PDB file of C-alpha atoms in Angstrom:
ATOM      1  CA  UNK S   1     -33.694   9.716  62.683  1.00  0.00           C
ATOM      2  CA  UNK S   2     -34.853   6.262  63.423  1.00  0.00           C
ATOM      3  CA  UNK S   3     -33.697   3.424  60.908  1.00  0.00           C
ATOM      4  CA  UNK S   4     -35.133  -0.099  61.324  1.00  0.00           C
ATOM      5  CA  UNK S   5     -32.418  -2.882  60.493  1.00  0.00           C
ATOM      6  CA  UNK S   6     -34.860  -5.356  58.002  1.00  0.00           C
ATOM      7  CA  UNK S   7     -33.898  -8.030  55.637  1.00  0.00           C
ATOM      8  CA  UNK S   8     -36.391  -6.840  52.756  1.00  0.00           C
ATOM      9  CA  UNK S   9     -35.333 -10.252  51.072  1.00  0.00           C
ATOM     10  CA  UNK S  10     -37.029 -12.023  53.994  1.00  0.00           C
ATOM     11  CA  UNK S  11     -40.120 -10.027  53.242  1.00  0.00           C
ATOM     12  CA  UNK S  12     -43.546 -12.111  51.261  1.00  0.00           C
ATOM     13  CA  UNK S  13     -43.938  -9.951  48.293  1.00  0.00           C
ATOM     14  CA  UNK S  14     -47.711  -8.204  48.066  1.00  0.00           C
ATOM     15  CA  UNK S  15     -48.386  -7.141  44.535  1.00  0.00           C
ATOM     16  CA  UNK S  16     -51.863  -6.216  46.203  1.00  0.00           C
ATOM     17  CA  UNK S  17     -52.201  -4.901  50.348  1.00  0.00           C
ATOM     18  CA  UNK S  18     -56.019  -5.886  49.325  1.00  0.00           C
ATOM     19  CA  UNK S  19     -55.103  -9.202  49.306  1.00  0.00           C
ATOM     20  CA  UNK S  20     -53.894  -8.682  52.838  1.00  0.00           C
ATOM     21  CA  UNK S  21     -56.691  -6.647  54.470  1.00  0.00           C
ATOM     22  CA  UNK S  22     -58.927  -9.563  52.593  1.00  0.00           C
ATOM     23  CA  UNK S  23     -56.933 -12.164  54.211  1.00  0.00           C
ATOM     24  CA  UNK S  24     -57.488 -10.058  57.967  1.00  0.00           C
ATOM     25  CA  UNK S  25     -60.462  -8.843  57.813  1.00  0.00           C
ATOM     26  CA  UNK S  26     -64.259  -9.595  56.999  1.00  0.00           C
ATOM     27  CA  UNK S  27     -65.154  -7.109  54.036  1.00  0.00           C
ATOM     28  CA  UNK S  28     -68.687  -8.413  53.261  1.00  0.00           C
ATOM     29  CA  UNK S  29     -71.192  -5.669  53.873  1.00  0.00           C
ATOM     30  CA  UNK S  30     -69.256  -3.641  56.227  1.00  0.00           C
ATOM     31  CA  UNK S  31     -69.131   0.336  56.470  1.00  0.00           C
ATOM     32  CA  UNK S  32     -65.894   1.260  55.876  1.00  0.00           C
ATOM     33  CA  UNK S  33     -64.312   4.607  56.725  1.00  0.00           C
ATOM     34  CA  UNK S  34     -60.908   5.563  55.191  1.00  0.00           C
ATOM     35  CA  UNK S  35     -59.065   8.362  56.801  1.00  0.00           C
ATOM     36  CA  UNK S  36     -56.706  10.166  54.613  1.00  0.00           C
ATOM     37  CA  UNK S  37     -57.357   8.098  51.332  1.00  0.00           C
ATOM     38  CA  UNK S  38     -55.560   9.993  49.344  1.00  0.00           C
ATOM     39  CA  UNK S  39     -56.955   9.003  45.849  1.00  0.00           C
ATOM     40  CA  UNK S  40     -58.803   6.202  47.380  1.00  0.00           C
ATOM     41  CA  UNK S  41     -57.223   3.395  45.005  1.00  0.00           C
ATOM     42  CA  UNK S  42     -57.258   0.012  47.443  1.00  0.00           C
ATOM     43  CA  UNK S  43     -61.483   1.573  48.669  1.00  0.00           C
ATOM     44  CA  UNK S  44     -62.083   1.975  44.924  1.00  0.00           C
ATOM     45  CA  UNK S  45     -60.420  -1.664  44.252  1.00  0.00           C
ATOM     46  CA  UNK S  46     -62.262  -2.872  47.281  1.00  0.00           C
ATOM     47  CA  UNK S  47     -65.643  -1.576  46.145  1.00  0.00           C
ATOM     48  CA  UNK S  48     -64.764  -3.891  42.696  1.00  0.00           C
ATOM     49  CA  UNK S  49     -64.517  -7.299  45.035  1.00  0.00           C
ATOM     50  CA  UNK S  50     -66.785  -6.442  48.042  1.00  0.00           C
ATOM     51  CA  UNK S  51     -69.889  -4.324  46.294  1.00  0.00           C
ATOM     52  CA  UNK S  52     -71.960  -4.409  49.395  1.00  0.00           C
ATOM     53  CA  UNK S  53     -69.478  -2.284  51.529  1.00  0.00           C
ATOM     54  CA  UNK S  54     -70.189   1.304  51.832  1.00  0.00           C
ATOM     55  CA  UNK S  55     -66.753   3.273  52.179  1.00  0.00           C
ATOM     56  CA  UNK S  56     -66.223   7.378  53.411  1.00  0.00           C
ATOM     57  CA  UNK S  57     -63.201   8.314  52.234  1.00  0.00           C
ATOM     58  CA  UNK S  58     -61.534  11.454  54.467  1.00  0.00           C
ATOM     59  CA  UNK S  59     -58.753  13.971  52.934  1.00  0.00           C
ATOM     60  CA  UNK S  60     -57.471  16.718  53.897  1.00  0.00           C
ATOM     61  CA  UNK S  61     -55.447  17.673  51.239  1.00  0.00           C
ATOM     62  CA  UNK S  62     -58.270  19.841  49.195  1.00  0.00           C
ATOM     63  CA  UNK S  63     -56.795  19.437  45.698  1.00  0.00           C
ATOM     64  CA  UNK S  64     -56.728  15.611  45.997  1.00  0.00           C
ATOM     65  CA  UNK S  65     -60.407  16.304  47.288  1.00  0.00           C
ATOM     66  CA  UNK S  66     -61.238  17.825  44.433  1.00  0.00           C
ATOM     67  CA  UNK S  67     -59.957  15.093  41.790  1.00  0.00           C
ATOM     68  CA  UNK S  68     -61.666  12.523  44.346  1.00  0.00           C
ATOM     69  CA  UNK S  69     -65.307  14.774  43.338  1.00  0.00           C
ATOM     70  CA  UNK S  70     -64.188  14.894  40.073  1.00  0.00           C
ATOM     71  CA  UNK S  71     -64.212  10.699  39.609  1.00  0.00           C
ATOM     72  CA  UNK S  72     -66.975   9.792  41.901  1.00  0.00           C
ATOM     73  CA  UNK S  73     -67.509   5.844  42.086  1.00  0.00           C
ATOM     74  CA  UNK S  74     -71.013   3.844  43.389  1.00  0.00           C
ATOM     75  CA  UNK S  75     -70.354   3.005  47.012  1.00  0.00           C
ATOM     76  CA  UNK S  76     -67.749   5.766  47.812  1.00  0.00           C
ATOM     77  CA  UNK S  77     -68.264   9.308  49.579  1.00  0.00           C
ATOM     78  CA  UNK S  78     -65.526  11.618  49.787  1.00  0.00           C
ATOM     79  CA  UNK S  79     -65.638  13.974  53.009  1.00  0.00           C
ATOM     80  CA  UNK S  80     -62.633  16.991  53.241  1.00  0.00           C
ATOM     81  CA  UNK S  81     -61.682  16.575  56.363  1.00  0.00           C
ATOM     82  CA  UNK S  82     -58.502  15.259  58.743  1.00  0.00           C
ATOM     83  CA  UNK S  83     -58.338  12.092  60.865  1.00  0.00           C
ATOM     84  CA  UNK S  84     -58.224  14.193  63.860  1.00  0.00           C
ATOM     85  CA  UNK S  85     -61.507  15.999  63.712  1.00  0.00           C
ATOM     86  CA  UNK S  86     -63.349  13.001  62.075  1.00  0.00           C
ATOM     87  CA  UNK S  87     -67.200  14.913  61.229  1.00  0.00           C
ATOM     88  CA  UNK S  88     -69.439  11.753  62.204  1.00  0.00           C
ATOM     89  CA  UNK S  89     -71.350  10.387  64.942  1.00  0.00           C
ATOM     90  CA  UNK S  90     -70.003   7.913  67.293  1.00  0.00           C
ATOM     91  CA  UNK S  91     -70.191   4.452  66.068  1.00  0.00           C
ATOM     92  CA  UNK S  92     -71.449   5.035  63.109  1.00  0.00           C
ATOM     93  CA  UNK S  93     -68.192   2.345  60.957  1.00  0.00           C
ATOM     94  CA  UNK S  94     -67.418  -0.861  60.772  1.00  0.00           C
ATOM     95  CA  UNK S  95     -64.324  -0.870  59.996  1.00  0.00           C
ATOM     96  CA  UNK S  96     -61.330   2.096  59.401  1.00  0.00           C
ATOM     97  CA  UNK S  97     -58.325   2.236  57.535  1.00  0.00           C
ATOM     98  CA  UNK S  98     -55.360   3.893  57.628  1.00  0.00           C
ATOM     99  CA  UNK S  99     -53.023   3.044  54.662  1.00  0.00           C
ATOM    100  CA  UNK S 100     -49.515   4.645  55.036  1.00  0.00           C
ATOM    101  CA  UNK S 101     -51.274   7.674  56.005  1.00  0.00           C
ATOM    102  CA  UNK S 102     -51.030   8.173  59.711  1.00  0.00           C
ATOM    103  CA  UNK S 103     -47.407   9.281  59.747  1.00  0.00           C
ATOM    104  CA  UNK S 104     -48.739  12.419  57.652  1.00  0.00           C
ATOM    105  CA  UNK S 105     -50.949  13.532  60.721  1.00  0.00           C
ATOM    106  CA  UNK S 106     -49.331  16.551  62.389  1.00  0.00           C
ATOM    107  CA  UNK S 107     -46.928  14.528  65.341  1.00  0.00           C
ATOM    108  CA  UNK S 108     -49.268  16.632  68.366  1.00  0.00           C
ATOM    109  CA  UNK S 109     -53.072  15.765  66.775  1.00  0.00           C
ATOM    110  CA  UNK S 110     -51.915  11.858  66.295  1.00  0.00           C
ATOM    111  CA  UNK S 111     -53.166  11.061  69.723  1.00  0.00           C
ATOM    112  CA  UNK S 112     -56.112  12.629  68.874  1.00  0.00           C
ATOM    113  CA  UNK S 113     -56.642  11.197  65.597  1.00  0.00           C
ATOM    114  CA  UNK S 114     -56.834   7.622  67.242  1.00  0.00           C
ATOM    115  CA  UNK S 115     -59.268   8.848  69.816  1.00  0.00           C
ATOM    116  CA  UNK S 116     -61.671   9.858  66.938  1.00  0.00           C
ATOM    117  CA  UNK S 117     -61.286   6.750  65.597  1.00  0.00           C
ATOM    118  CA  UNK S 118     -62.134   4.581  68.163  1.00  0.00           C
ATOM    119  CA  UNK S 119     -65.151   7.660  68.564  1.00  0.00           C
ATOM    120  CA  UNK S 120     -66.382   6.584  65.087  1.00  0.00           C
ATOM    121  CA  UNK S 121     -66.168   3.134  65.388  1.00  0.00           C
ATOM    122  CA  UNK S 122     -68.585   0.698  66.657  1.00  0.00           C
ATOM    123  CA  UNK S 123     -67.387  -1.647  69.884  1.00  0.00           C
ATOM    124  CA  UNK S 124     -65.985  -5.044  68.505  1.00  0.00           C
ATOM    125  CA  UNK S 125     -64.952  -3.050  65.064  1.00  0.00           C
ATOM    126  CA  UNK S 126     -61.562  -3.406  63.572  1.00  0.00           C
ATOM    127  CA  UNK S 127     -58.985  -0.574  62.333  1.00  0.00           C
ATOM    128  CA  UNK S 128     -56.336  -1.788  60.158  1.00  0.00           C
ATOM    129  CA  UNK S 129     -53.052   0.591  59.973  1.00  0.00           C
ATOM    130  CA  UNK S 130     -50.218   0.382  57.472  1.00  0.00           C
ATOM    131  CA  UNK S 131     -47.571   2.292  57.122  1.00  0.00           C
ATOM    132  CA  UNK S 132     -44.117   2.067  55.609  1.00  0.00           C
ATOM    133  CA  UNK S 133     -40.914   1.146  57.303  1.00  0.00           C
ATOM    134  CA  UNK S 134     -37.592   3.652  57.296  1.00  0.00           C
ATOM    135  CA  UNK S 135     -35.746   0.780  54.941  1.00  0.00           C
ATOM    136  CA  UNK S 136     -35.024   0.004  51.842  1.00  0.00           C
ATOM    137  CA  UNK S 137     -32.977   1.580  48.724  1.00  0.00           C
ATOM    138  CA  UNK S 138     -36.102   3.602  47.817  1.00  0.00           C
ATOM    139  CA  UNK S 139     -36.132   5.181  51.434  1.00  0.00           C
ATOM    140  CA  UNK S 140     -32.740   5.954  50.611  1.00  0.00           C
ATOM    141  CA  UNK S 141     -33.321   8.143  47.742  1.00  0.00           C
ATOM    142  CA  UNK S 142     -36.619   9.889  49.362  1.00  0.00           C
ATOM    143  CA  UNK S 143     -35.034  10.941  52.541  1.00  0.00           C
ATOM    144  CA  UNK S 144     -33.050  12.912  50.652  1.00  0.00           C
ATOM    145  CA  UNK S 145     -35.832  15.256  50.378  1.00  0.00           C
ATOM    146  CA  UNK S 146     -38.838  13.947  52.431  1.00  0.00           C
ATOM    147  CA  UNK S 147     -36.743  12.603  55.273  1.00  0.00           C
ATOM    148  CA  UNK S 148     -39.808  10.286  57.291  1.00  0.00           C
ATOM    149  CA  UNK S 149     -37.786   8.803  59.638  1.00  0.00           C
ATOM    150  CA  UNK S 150     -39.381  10.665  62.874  1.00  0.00           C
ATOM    151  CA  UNK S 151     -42.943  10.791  61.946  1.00  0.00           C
ATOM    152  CA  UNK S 152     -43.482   7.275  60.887  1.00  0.00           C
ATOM    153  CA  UNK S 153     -41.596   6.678  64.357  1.00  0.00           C
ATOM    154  CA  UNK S 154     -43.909   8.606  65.908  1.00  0.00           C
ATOM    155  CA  UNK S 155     -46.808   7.138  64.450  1.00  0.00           C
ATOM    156  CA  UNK S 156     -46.127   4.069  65.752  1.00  0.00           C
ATOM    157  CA  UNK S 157     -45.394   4.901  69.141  1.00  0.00           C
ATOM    158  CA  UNK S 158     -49.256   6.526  68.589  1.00  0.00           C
ATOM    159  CA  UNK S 159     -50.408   3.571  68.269  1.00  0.00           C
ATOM    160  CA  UNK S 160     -48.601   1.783  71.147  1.00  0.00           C
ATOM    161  CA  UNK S 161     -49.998   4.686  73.558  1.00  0.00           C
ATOM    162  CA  UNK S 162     -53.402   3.994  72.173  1.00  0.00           C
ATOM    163  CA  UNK S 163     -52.625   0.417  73.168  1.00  0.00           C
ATOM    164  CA  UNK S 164     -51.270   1.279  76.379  1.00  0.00           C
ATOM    165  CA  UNK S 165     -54.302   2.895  77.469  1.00  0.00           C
ATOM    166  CA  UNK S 166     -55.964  -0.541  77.698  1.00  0.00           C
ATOM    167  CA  UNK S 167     -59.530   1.421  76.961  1.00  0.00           C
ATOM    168  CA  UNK S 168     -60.753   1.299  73.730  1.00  0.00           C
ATOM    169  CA  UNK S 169     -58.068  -1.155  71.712  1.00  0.00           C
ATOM    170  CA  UNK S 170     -56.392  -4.416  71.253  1.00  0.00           C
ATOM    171  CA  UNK S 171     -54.093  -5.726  69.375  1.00  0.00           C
ATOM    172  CA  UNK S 172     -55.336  -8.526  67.028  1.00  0.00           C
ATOM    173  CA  UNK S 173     -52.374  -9.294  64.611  1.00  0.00           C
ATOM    174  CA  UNK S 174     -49.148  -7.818  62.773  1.00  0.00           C
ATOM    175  CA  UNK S 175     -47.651  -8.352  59.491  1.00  0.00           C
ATOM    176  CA  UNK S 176     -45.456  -7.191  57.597  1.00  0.00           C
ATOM    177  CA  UNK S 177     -44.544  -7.228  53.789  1.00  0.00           C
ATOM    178  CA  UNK S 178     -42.772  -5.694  50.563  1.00  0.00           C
ATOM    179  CA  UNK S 179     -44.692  -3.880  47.747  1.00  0.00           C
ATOM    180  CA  UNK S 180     -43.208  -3.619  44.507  1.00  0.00           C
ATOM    181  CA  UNK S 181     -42.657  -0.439  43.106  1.00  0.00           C
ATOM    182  CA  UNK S 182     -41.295   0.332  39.509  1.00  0.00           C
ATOM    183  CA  UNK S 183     -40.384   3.329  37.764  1.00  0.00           C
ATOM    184  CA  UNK S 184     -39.980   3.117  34.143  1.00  0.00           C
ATOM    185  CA  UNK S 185     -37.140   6.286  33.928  1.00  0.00           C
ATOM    186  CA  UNK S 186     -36.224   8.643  36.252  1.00  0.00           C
ATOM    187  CA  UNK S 187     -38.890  11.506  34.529  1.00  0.00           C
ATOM    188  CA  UNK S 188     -41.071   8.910  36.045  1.00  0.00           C
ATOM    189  CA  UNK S 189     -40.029   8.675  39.468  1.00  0.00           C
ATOM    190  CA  UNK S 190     -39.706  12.695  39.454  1.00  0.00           C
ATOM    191  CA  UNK S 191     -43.407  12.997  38.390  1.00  0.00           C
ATOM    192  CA  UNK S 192     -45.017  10.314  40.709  1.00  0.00           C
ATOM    193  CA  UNK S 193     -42.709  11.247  43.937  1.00  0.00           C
ATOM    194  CA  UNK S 194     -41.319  14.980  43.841  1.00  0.00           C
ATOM    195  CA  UNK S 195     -44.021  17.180  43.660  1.00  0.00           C
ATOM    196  CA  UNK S 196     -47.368  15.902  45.334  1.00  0.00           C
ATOM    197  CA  UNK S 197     -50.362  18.543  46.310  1.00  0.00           C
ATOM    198  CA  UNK S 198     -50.076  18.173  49.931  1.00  0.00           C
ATOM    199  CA  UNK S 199     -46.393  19.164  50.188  1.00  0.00           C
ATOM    200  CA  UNK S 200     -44.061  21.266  49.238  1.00  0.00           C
ATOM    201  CA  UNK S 201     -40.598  19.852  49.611  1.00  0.00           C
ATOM    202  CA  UNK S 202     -38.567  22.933  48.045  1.00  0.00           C
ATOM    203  CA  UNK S 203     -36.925  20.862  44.684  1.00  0.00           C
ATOM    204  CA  UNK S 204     -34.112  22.996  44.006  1.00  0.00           C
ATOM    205  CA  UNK S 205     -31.781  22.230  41.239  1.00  0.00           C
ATOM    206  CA  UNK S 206     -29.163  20.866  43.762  1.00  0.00           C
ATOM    207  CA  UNK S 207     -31.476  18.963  45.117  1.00  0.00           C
ATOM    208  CA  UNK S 208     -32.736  17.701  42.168  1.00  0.00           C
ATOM    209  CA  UNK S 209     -29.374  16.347  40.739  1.00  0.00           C
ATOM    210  CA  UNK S 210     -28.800  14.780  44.074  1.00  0.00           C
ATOM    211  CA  UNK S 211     -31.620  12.885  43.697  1.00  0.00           C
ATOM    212  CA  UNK S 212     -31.220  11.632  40.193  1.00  0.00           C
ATOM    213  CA  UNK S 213     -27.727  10.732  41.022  1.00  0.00           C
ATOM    214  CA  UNK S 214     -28.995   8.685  43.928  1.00  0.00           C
ATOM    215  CA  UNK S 215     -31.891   7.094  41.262  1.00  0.00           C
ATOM    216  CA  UNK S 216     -29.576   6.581  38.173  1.00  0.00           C
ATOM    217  CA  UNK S 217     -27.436   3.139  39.429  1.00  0.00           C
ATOM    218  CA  UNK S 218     -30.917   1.589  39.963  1.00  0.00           C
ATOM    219  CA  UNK S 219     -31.854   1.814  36.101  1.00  0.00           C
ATOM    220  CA  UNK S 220     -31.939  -0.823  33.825  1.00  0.00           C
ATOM    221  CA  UNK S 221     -33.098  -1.489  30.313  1.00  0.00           C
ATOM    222  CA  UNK S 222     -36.383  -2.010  31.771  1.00  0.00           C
ATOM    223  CA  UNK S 223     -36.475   0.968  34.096  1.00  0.00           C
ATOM    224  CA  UNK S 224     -35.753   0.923  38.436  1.00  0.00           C
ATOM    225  CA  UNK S 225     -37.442  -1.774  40.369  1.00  0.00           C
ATOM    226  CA  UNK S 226     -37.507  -1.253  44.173  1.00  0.00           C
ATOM    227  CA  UNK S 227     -39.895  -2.875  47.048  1.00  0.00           C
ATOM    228  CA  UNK S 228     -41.288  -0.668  49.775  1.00  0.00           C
ATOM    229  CA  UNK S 229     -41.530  -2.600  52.817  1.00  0.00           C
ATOM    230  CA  UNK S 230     -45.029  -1.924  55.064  1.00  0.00           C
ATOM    231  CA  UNK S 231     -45.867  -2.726  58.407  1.00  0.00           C
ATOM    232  CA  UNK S 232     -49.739  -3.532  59.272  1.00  0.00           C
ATOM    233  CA  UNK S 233     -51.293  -3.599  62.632  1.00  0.00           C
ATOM    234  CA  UNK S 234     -54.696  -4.637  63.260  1.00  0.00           C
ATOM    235  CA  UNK S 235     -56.665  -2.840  66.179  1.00  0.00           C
ATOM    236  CA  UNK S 236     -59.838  -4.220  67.570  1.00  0.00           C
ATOM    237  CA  UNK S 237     -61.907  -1.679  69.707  1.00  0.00           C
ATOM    238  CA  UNK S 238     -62.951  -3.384  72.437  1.00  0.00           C
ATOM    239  CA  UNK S 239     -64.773  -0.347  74.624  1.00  0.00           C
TER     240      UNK S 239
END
């Protein structure tokens, strides 16, 4: 288990990672592809500020593929399907994104993953990664159940074998910043964090006390406040 020693104090606060990507990268009239989007909120945000994008959103998870169907938005096409068999021609974005979702591709297909993406981009494209840092006293209480410390390690060094390659990427900038997260009760944080669709992580009742002992001392009158600290890196494909 890898833990990374980081003053979250020291951290700029984000209220929106849009604001970031915005502040990175060009997002006028750009086709956007979105690997494991989840339920797309920053492409469906992004769509509200940049309407001449196009964006594909990816998931493999097929009952958050579903719900995507189920709200469709102008500008946005949802695709089931993982990063590491991306169904698309070669160069057909201009930009991808992976937001805090690379560290949930299988450790042996990440390699692979970032080979399709460089596949699907065009040259001189950009691919903007986040993903969250093993930190912070909301870490704490997840990896007492969802314990992320070696894939998110191992998505990184992904990234910097990618980078070693010297072929198809560069390195154009790195940032990191906190993300405020709040949890009005600790029904709350049990709803939004225990029991997603894509995992089952075997909530026992022992477990389950565990965690809401862990929770509990972060409640106030006005519910549990944490920050979740990410880590971008910008890729430029330059082959």
């Amino acid at each position: 288990m890898i833990n990374f020693e980081l003053d979250l104090d020291q951290l700029p606060l984000v209220n929106d990672e849009l604001d970031v990507l915005g502040q990175m990268v060009n997002l006028s009239n750009q086709a956007i592809i979105e690997l494991g989007c989840g339920n797309a909120r920053l492409s469906r945000s992004l769509l509200g500020r940049y309407p001449n994008c196009k964006v594909t959103g990816l998931e493999v998870d097929a009952v958050q593929h579903a719900k995507n169907l189920f709200h469709l938005q102008r500008g946005i096409e949802f695709v089931e399907a993982g990063a590491q068999n991306v169904p698309f021609p070669d160069g057909a974005f201009d930009l991808a994104l992976m937001l805090k979702s690379l560290h949930h591709v299988p450790i042996h297909l990440m390699d692979q993953a970032l080979e399709e993406v460089a596949r699907v981009l065009r040259t001189g494209s950009l691919f903007y990664v986040s993903e969250p840092i093993y930190s912070g006293a909301l870490n704490d209480i997840v990896r007492l159940y969802n314990d992320e410390g070696i894939v998110r390690s191992a998505a990184q060094m992904a990234l910097d074998r990618a980078l070693a390659k010297n072929l198809d990427w560069t390195q154009v900038e790195e940032r990191r910043f906190a993300q405020p997260v709040h949890y009005s009760s600790c029904d709350e944080f049990e709803k939004r964090m225990l029991y997603p669709s894509f995992a089952d992580h075997s909530i026992d009742a022992q477990m389950l006390l565990r965690i809401q002992e862990a929770f509990t001392p972060h409640l106030t009158k006005d519910g549990a406040s944490f920050v979740r600290p990410i880590h971008v890196r910008l890729l430029r494909k330059v082959s």
